[in-house]
Coordinates of N, CA, C and O in Angstrom, one line a residue:
X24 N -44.3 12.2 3.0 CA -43.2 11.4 2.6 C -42.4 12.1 1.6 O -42.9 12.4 0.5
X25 N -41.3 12.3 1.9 CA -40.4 12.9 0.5 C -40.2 11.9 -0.6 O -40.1 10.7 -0.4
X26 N -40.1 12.6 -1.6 CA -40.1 11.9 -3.2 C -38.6 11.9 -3.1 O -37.7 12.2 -2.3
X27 N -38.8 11.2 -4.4 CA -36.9 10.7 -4.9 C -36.1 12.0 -5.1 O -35.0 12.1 -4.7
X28 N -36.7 13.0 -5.7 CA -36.1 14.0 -6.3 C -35.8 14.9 -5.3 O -34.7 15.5 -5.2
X29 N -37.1 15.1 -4.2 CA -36.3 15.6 -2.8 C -35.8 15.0 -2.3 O -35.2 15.8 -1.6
X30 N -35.0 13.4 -1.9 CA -33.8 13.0 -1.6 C -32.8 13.5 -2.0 O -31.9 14.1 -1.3
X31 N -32.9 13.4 -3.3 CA -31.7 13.7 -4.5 C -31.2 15.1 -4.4 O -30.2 15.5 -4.9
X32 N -32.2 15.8 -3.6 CA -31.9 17.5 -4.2 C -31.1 17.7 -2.4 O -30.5 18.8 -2.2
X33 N -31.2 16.8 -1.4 CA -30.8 17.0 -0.3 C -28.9 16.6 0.0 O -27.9 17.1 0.6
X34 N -29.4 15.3 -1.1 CA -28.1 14.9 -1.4 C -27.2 15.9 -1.6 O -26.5 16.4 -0.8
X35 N -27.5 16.3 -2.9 CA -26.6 17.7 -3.5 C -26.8 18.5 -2.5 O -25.7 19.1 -2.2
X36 N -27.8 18.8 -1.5 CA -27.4 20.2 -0.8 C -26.4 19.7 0.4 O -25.7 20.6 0.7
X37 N -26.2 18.7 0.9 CA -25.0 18.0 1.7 C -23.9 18.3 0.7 O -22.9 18.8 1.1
X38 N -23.9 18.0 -0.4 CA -22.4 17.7 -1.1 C -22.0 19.0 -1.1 O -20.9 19.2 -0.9
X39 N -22.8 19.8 -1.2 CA -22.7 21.4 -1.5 C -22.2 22.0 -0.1 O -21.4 22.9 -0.3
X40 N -22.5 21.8 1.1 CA -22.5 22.1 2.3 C -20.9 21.5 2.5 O -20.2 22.2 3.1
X41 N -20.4 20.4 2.1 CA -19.7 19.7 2.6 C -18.0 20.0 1.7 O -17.0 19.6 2.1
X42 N -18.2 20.9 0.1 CA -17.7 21.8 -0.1 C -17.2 23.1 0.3 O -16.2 23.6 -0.2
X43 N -18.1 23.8 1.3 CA -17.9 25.2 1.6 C -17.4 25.2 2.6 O -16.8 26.2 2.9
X44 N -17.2 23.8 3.7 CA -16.7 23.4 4.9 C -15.6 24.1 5.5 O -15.0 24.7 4.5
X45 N -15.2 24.4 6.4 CA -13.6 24.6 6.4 C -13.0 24.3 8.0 O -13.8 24.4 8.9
X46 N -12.1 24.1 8.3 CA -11.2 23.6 9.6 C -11.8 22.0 9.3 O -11.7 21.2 8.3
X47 N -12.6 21.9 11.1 CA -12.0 20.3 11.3 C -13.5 19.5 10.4 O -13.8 18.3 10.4
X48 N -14.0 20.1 10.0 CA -15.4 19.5 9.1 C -14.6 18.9 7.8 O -14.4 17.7 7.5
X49 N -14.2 19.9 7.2 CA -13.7 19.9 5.8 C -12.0 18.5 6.0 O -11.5 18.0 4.9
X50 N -11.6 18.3 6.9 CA -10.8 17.6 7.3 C -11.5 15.9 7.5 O -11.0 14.8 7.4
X51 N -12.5 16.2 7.7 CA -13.5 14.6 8.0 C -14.0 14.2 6.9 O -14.3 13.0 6.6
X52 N -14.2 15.7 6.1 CA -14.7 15.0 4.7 C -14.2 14.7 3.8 O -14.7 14.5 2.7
X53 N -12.6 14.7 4.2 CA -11.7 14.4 3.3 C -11.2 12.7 3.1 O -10.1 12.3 2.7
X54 N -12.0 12.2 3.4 CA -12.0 10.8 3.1 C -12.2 10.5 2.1 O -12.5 11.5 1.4
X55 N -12.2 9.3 1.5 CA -12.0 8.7 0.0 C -12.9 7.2 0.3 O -12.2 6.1 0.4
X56 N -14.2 7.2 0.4 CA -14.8 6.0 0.5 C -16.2 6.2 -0.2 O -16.9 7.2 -0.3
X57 N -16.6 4.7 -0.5 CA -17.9 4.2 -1.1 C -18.9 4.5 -0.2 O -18.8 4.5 1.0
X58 N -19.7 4.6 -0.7 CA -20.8 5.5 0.3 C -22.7 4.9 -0.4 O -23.2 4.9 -1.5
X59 N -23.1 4.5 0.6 CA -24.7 4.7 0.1 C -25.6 4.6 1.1 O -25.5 3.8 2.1
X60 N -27.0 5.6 0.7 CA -27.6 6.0 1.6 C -29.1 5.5 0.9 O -29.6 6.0 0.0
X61 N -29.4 4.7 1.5 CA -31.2 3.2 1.8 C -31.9 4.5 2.4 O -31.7 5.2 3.5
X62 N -33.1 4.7 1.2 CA -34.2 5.7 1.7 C -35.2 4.3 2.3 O -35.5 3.6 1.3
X63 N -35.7 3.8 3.2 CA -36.1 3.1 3.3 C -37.9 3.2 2.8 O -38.6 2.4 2.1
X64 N -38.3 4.5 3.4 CA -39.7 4.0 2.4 C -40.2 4.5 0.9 O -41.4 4.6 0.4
X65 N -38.9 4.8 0.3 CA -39.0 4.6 -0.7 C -38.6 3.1 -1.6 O -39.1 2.7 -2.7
X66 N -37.7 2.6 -0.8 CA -37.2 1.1 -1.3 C -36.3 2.2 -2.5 O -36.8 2.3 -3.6
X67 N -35.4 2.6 -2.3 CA -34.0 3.1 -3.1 C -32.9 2.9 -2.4 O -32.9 2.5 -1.2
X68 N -32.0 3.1 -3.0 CA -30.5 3.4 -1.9 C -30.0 4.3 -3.4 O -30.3 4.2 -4.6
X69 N -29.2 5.2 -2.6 CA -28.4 6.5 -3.4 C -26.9 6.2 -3.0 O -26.3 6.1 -1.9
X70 N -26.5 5.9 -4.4 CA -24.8 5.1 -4.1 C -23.9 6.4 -5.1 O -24.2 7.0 -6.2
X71 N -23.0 6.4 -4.4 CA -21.7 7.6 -4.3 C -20.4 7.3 -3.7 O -20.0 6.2 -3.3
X72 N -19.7 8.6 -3.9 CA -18.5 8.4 -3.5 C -18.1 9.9 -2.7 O -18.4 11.0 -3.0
X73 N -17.3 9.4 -1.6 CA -16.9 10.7 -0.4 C -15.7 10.6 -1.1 O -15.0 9.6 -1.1
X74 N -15.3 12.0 -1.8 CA -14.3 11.8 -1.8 C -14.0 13.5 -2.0 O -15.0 14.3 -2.0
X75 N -12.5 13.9 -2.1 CA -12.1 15.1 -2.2 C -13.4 16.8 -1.5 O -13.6 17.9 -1.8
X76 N -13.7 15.9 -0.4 CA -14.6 16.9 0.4 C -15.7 17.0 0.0 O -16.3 18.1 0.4
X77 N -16.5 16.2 -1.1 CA -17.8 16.4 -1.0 C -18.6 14.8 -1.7 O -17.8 13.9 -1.9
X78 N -19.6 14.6 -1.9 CA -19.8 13.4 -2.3 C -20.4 13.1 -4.0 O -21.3 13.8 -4.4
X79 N -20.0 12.4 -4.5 CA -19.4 12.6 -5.9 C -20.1 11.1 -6.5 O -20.4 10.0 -5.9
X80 N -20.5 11.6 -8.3 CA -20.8 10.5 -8.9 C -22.0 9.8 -8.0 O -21.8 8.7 -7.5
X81 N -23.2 10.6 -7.8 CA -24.5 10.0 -7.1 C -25.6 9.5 -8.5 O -26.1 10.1 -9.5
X82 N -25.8 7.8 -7.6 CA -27.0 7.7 -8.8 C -27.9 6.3 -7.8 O -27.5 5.5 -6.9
X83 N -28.7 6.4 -8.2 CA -29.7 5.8 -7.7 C -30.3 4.1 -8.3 O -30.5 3.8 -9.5
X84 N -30.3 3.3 -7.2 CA -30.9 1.7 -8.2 C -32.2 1.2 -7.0 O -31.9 1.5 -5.9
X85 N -32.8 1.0 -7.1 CA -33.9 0.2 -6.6 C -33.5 -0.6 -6.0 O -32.5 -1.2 -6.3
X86 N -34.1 -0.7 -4.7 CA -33.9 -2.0 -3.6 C -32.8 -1.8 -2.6 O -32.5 -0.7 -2.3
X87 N -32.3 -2.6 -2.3 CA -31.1 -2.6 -1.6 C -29.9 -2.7 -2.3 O -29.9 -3.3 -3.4
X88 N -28.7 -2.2 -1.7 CA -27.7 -1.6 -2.6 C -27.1 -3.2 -3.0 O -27.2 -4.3 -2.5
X89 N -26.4 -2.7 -4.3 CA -26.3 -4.3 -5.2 C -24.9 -4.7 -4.1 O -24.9 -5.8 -3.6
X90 N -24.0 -4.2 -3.8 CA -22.6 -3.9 -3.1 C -22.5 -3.3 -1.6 O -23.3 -2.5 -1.0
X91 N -21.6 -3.7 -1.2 CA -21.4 -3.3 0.5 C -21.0 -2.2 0.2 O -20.2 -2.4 -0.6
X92 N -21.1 -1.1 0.3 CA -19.6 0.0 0.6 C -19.3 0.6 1.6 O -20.4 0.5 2.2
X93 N -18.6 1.3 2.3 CA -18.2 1.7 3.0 C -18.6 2.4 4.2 O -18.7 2.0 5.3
X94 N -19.0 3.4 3.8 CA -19.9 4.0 4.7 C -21.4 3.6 4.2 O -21.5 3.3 3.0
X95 N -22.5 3.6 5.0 CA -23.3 2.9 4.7 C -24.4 3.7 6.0 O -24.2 3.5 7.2
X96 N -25.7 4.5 5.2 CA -26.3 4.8 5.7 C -28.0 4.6 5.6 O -28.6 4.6 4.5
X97 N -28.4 4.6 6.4 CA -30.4 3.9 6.0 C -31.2 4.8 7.2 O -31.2 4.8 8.4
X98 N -31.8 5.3 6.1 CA -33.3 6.1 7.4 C -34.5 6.5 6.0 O -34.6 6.0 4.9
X99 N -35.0 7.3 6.7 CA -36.6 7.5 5.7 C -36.1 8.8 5.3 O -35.3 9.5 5.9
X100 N -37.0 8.9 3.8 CA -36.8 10.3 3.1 C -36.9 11.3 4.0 O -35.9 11.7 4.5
X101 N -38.0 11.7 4.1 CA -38.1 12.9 5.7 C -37.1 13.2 6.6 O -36.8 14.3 7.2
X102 N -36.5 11.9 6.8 CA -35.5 12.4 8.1 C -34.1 12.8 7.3 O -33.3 13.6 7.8
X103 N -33.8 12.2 6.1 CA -32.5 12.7 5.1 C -32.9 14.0 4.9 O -31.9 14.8 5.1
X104 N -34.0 14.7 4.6 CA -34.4 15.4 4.2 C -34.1 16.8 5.6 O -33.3 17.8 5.4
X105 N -34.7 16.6 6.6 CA -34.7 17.0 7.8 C -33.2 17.1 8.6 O -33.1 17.8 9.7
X106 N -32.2 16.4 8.0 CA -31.4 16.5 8.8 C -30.5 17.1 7.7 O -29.6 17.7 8.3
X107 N -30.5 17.2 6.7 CA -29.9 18.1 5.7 C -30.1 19.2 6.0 O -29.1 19.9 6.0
X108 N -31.6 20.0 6.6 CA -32.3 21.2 6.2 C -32.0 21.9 7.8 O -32.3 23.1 8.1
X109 N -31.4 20.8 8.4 CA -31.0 21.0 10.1 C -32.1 21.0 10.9 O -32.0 21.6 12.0
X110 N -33.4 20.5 10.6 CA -34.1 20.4 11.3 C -34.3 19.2 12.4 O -35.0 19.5 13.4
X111 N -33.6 18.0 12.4 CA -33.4 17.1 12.8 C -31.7 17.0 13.1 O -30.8 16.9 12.3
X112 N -31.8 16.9 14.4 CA -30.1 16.4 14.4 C -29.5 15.1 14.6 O -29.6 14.4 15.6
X113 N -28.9 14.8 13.8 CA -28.8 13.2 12.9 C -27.8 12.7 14.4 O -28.2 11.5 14.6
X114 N -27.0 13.1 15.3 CA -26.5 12.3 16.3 C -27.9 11.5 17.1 O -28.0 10.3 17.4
X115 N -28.5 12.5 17.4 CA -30.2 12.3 18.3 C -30.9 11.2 17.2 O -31.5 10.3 17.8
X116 N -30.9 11.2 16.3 CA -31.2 10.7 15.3 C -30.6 9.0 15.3 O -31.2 8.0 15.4
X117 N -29.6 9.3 15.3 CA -29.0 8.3 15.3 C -28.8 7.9 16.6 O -28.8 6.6 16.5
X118 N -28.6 8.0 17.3 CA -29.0 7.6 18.7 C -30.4 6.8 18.9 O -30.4 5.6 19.3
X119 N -31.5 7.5 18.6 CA -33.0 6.7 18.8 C -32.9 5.6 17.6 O -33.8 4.7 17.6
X120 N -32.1 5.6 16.7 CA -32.3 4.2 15.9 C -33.1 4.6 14.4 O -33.0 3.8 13.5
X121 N -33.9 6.1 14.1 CA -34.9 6.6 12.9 C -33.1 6.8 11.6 O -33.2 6.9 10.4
X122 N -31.6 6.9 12.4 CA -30.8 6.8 10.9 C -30.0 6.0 11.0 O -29.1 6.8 11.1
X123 N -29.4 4.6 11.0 CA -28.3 4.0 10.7 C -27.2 4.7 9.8 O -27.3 5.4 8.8
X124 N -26.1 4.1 10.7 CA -25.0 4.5 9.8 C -24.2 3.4 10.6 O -24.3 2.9 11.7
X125 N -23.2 3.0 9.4 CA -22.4 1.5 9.4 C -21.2 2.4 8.8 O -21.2 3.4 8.2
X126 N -20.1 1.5 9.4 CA -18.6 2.2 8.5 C -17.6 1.7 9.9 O -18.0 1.3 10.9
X127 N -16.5 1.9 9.6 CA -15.2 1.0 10.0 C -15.1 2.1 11.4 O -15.4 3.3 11.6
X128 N -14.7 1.3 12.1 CA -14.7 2.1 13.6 C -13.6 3.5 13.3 O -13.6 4.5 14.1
X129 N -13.0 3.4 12.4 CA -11.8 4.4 12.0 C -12.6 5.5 11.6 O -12.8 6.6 12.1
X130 N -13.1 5.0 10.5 CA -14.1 6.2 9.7 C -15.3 6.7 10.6 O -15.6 7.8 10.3
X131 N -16.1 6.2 11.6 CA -17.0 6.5 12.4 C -16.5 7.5 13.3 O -17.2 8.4 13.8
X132 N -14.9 7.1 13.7 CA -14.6 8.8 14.3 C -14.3 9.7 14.0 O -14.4 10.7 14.6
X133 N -13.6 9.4 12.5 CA -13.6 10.6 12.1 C -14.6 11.4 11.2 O -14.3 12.4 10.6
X134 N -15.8 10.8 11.3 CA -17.5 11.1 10.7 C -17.7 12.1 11.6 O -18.1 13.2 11.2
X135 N -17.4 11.7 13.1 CA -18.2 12.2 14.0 C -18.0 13.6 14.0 O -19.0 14.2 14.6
X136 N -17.1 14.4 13.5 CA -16.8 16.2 13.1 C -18.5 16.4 12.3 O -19.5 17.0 12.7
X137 N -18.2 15.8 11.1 CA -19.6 15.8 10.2 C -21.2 16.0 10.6 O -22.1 16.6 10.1
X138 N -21.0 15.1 11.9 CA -22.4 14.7 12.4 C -22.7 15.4 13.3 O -23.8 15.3 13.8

């Protein structure tokens, strides 16, 4: 089971990845929304903001997120972890149901470059 700090350090390497981007990736991640990601067996959620091509102001609260936001994603440490490290590919993923992801039908297609 991955720890908090390996979430956290996955996070940043997505934010990081999601900076060096360029064409139609770096174009998807140019959205401007509330964002949080429910490690489920940790009982956390990691709340942020997508904004200016990478994901910004990350911090962590216990339980389920206090606020709705926007994009809104939930799976287990291992598979955030896994699909960061490209070991797991998060469409397949998200297909079998191991990552939720919620967000406005607008923003879900233009996620889909990302994923």
């Amino acid at each position: 089971m991955a720890t908090l700090d390996q979430c956290r350090a996955a996070l940043d390497r997505l934010a990081q990845n999601m900076t060096t981007a360029d064409g139609s990736v770096r174009s998807a991640a140019a959205l401007d929304r509330s964002l949080s990601c429910r490690i489920t067996d940790l009982d956390v959620t990691f709340l942020g903001r997508l904004a200016e091509g990478t994901i910004k102001d990350v911090t962590h609260v216990p339980g389920k997120p206090p606020h709705r936001a926007e994009i809104r994603l939930s799976m287990a440490g291992d598979d955030l972890v896994a699909v960061v490290d490209g070991r797991l590919n998060f469409a397949r993923a998200w297909g079998s149901g191991r990552i939720k992801l919620e967000a406005s039908l607008r923003d879900l297609l233009r996620l889909r470059t990302l994923l």
